[in-house]
Amino acid sequence: MEWTGEAIILGARKHGETDVILEVMTAERGRHLGLVRGGRSRRRQPMLQPGNEVQVTWRARLADHLGIFSVDPIRSRAAELMTSSVGLHGVQHLAGLIRLLPERDPHARLYEAFRIVLDHLDRFDVAGPLIIRFELELLNQLGYGLDLTSCAATGTRDDLAWVSPKSARAVSREAGEPYRDKLLPLPPFLVEGQRQPGSEITYRDLIEGFRLTDFFLNRNVYEPRGIKAGDLRPGLIAALEKQYRAEYPWNFD
């Protein structure tokens, strides 16, 4: 058995004295593991860091074996990502989300979204909204997608302001007003055509977006599996808040 393809590194763990088990995300073969001989060497370690883009060739005698990876670099992002708190927390958080996917299950859309987010982690004001959209796409790929296209109560596509926790569907401001205490806020940047061109995404919008995805990730993914989200997400949000406070202090007035 053998295949070759482009991949983004999620992480590596030690295996024996000199080898590592490498975990990557690919477009056609999903999240995949393989053994890298000599992966702990000084020459190979910098290449096998989370966020780096590589070409891998996987070989095994049988399809269900761990197999062996040979790895060649395509694009190195790790060194740049580690220079910022948003980059460092961001790549780890994204890798943790991808680990929620079944191994070897292809998710081409999510792979491309992963690549796009990694390319923008140096821009905190762009990275935050992209990560929230990534989380929404992950929920969709896992079968728990939100419908943010029209109001669940009236069918209107205008002035969508809430999300129903029960139906995971959007609700218009007028229809949801009497039940606002039971609904989740829907930030405008997540609704097609609702955000005004040129308007900035505020820190409040960002936090409401993270609270929205956090609710559905916990209810539909983490809790049924008996696992906890961990501290990667809070660390990322704290890093984003620090950047927003430094660059856009009026967001907190």
Coordinates of C-alpha atoms in Angstrom, one line a residue:
M1 CA 0.0 0.0 0.0
E2 CA 1.3 3.4 -0.9
W3 CA 0.1 7.0 -1.5
T4 CA 1.6 10.4 -1.9
G5 CA 0.0 13.8 -1.1
E6 CA 0.3 17.2 0.4
A7 CA -0.3 17.5 4.1
I8 CA -0.3 20.0 7.0
I9 CA 1.4 18.8 10.2
L10 CA -0.8 18.6 13.3
G11 CA 1.8 17.3 15.7
A12 CA 4.4 14.5 16.5
R13 CA 5.0 12.3 19.5
K14 CA 8.2 10.4 20.4
H15 CA 8.4 6.8 19.5
G16 CA 11.5 4.9 20.7
E17 CA 14.9 6.6 20.8
T18 CA 15.0 8.2 17.4
D19 CA 11.6 8.0 15.7
V20 CA 8.3 9.9 15.9
I21 CA 4.7 9.2 15.1
L22 CA 3.6 12.0 12.9
E23 CA 0.0 13.3 12.7
V24 CA -1.0 15.2 9.6
M25 CA -4.1 16.5 7.9
T26 CA -4.6 15.8 4.2
A27 CA -7.3 16.8 1.7
E28 CA -8.0 13.3 0.3
R29 CA -7.2 11.0 3.2
G30 CA -8.1 13.2 6.2
R31 CA -6.3 13.0 9.5
H32 CA -3.6 10.4 9.1
L33 CA -0.8 9.0 11.3
G34 CA 2.5 7.4 10.2
L35 CA 6.0 6.6 11.6
V36 CA 8.9 8.8 10.6
R37 CA 12.3 7.1 11.0
G38 CA 14.8 9.4 12.6
G39 CA 12.1 12.1 13.2
R40 CA 13.8 13.2 16.4
S41 CA 17.1 14.2 14.6
R42 CA 18.2 17.9 14.7
R43 CA 17.8 18.0 10.9
R44 CA 14.2 16.7 10.9
Q45 CA 12.7 18.2 14.0
P46 CA 12.3 21.7 12.6
M47 CA 10.4 20.3 9.6
L48 CA 8.0 18.2 11.7
Q49 CA 6.4 21.1 13.6
P50 CA 2.7 21.9 13.7
G51 CA 1.5 24.2 10.9
N52 CA 4.2 23.2 8.4
E53 CA 3.1 22.1 5.0
V54 CA 4.8 19.0 3.6
Q55 CA 4.6 16.3 1.0
V56 CA 4.2 12.9 2.5
T57 CA 4.5 9.4 1.1
W58 CA 2.9 6.7 3.2
R59 CA 3.8 3.1 2.8
A60 CA 2.5 0.0 4.6
R61 CA 2.0 -3.7 4.0
L62 CA -1.7 -3.5 4.9
A63 CA -4.2 -0.6 4.8
D64 CA -4.9 -0.8 8.5
H65 CA -1.3 -0.7 9.6
L66 CA 0.3 2.5 11.0
G67 CA 2.7 2.7 8.1
I68 CA 5.8 4.7 7.5
F69 CA 5.9 8.3 6.3
S70 CA 8.7 9.8 4.2
V71 CA 8.4 13.6 4.4
D72 CA 9.6 16.5 2.2
P73 CA 9.1 20.2 3.0
I74 CA 6.8 22.4 1.0
R75 CA 6.2 25.5 3.2
S76 CA 7.5 26.2 6.7
R77 CA 5.1 28.2 8.9
A78 CA 6.1 27.0 12.4
A79 CA 8.9 29.4 13.1
E80 CA 6.7 32.4 12.2
L81 CA 3.7 31.0 14.1
M82 CA 5.7 30.6 17.3
T83 CA 6.6 34.3 17.3
S84 CA 3.1 35.4 18.3
S85 CA 0.8 34.2 21.0
V86 CA -2.2 34.2 18.6
G87 CA -0.2 32.0 16.1
L88 CA 1.0 29.6 18.8
H89 CA -2.3 29.2 20.4
G90 CA -4.1 29.2 17.1
V91 CA -2.3 26.3 15.4
Q92 CA -2.6 24.2 18.6
H93 CA -6.4 24.9 18.9
L94 CA -7.0 24.1 15.2
A95 CA -5.1 20.9 15.5
G96 CA -7.1 19.9 18.5
L97 CA -10.3 20.6 16.6
I98 CA -9.2 18.4 13.7
R99 CA -8.5 15.6 16.1
L100 CA -12.2 15.4 16.7
L101 CA -12.6 14.0 13.1
P102 CA -12.4 10.3 12.5
E103 CA -8.9 9.1 11.4
R104 CA -8.5 8.7 7.6
D105 CA -11.9 10.3 6.9
P106 CA -11.5 12.8 4.0
H107 CA -12.6 16.4 4.6
A108 CA -11.3 18.4 1.6
R109 CA -13.2 21.6 2.5
L110 CA -11.9 21.6 6.1
Y111 CA -8.4 21.0 4.9
E112 CA -8.6 24.1 2.6
A113 CA -10.1 26.1 5.5
F114 CA -7.3 25.0 7.7
R115 CA -4.7 26.2 5.2
I116 CA -6.5 29.5 4.9
V117 CA -6.6 30.1 8.6
L118 CA -2.9 29.2 9.0
D119 CA -2.0 31.7 6.3
H120 CA -3.8 34.5 8.3
L121 CA -2.7 33.8 11.9
D122 CA -0.3 36.8 11.6
R123 CA -3.4 39.1 11.4
F124 CA -5.3 38.7 14.6
D125 CA -8.3 40.7 13.4
V126 CA -8.6 38.4 10.4
A127 CA -7.6 35.2 12.2
G128 CA -10.3 35.4 15.0
P129 CA -13.3 35.5 12.6
L130 CA -11.7 32.8 10.3
I131 CA -11.3 30.5 13.3
I132 CA -14.9 30.9 14.2
R133 CA -15.9 30.1 10.6
F134 CA -13.6 27.1 10.8
E135 CA -15.4 25.9 13.9
L136 CA -18.8 26.2 12.2
E137 CA -17.5 24.2 9.2
L138 CA -16.2 21.5 11.6
L139 CA -19.6 21.3 13.2
N140 CA -21.1 21.0 9.7
Q141 CA -18.6 18.2 8.7
L142 CA -19.5 16.3 11.9
G143 CA -23.2 16.5 11.1
Y144 CA -24.2 19.3 13.5
G145 CA -24.2 22.3 11.1
L146 CA -26.0 25.5 12.0
D147 CA -28.6 27.1 9.6
L148 CA -27.8 30.8 9.6
T149 CA -29.6 31.6 6.3
S150 CA -33.1 32.4 7.4
C151 CA -35.3 32.9 10.5
A152 CA -36.6 29.7 11.9
A153 CA -39.9 31.4 12.9
T154 CA -40.8 33.6 10.0
G155 CA -38.5 32.5 7.1
T156 CA -37.1 36.0 6.6
R157 CA -33.5 36.4 5.7
D158 CA -33.3 40.0 7.1
D159 CA -32.0 41.2 10.4
L160 CA -31.0 37.9 11.8
A161 CA -29.8 38.4 15.4
W162 CA -30.2 35.2 17.3
V163 CA -29.6 31.4 17.1
S164 CA -32.0 28.9 18.7
P165 CA -30.1 26.5 21.0
K166 CA -32.7 23.8 20.3
S167 CA -32.9 24.0 16.5
A168 CA -29.5 25.5 15.7
R169 CA -31.3 27.9 13.3
A170 CA -31.1 31.7 13.1
V171 CA -33.9 33.8 14.4
S172 CA -34.8 37.4 13.3
R173 CA -34.5 40.2 15.8
E174 CA -38.2 40.9 15.9
A175 CA -39.3 37.3 16.2
G176 CA -36.6 36.5 18.9
E177 CA -37.0 39.6 21.0
P178 CA -39.6 38.0 23.4
Y179 CA -37.3 35.0 23.9
R180 CA -33.9 36.8 23.9
D181 CA -32.9 35.4 27.3
K182 CA -33.2 31.9 25.9
L183 CA -31.4 32.6 22.5
L184 CA -27.8 32.9 21.6
P185 CA -26.5 36.2 20.0
L186 CA -25.6 35.9 16.3
P187 CA -22.9 38.3 15.3
P188 CA -23.5 40.1 11.9
F189 CA -20.2 38.9 10.3
L190 CA -21.6 35.3 10.3
V191 CA -24.6 36.2 8.3
E192 CA -24.3 36.4 4.5
G193 CA -24.9 40.0 3.4
Q194 CA -25.7 41.3 6.9
R195 CA -22.4 42.9 7.7
Q196 CA -21.9 46.4 6.2
P197 CA -19.0 46.6 3.7
G198 CA -16.0 48.2 5.4
S199 CA -17.4 47.9 8.9
E200 CA -15.0 46.3 11.4
I201 CA -15.6 43.2 13.4
T202 CA -15.6 44.3 17.0
Y203 CA -14.2 42.3 19.9
R204 CA -17.8 41.9 21.1
D205 CA -18.7 40.3 17.8
L206 CA -15.8 38.0 18.1
I207 CA -16.7 36.9 21.6
E208 CA -20.3 36.3 20.7
G209 CA -19.1 34.2 17.7
F210 CA -16.9 32.1 20.0
R211 CA -19.7 31.7 22.5
L212 CA -22.0 30.5 19.7
T213 CA -19.6 27.8 18.5
D214 CA -18.5 26.9 22.0
F215 CA -22.1 26.1 22.9
F216 CA -22.7 23.7 20.0
L217 CA -19.2 22.1 20.2
N218 CA -19.8 21.3 23.9
R219 CA -23.3 20.1 23.5
N220 CA -22.9 18.1 20.3
V221 CA -19.3 17.0 20.3
Y222 CA -17.4 17.2 23.6
E223 CA -20.1 16.2 26.1
P224 CA -21.5 13.1 24.2
R225 CA -17.9 11.8 23.9
G226 CA -17.2 12.4 27.5
I227 CA -14.3 14.7 26.9
K228 CA -13.4 18.3 27.8
A229 CA -12.4 21.1 25.5
G230 CA -9.2 21.8 27.4
D231 CA -7.5 25.1 27.8
L232 CA -6.3 25.7 24.2
R233 CA -9.4 27.8 23.3
P234 CA -9.3 30.1 26.4
G235 CA -5.6 30.7 25.7
L236 CA -6.4 31.7 22.1
I237 CA -9.2 34.0 23.1
A238 CA -7.0 35.6 25.8
A239 CA -4.3 36.2 23.1
L240 CA -6.8 37.7 20.7
E241 CA -8.2 40.0 23.5
K242 CA -4.7 41.3 24.3
Q243 CA -4.2 42.2 20.6
Y244 CA -7.6 43.8 20.3
R245 CA -6.9 45.9 23.5
A246 CA -3.6 47.0 22.1
E247 CA -4.7 47.8 18.5
Y248 CA -8.4 48.7 18.9
P249 CA -8.9 50.0 22.5
W250 CA -12.2 51.7 21.5
N251 CA -13.7 48.2 21.3
F252 CA -13.7 48.1 25.1
D253 CA -15.1 51.6 25.9

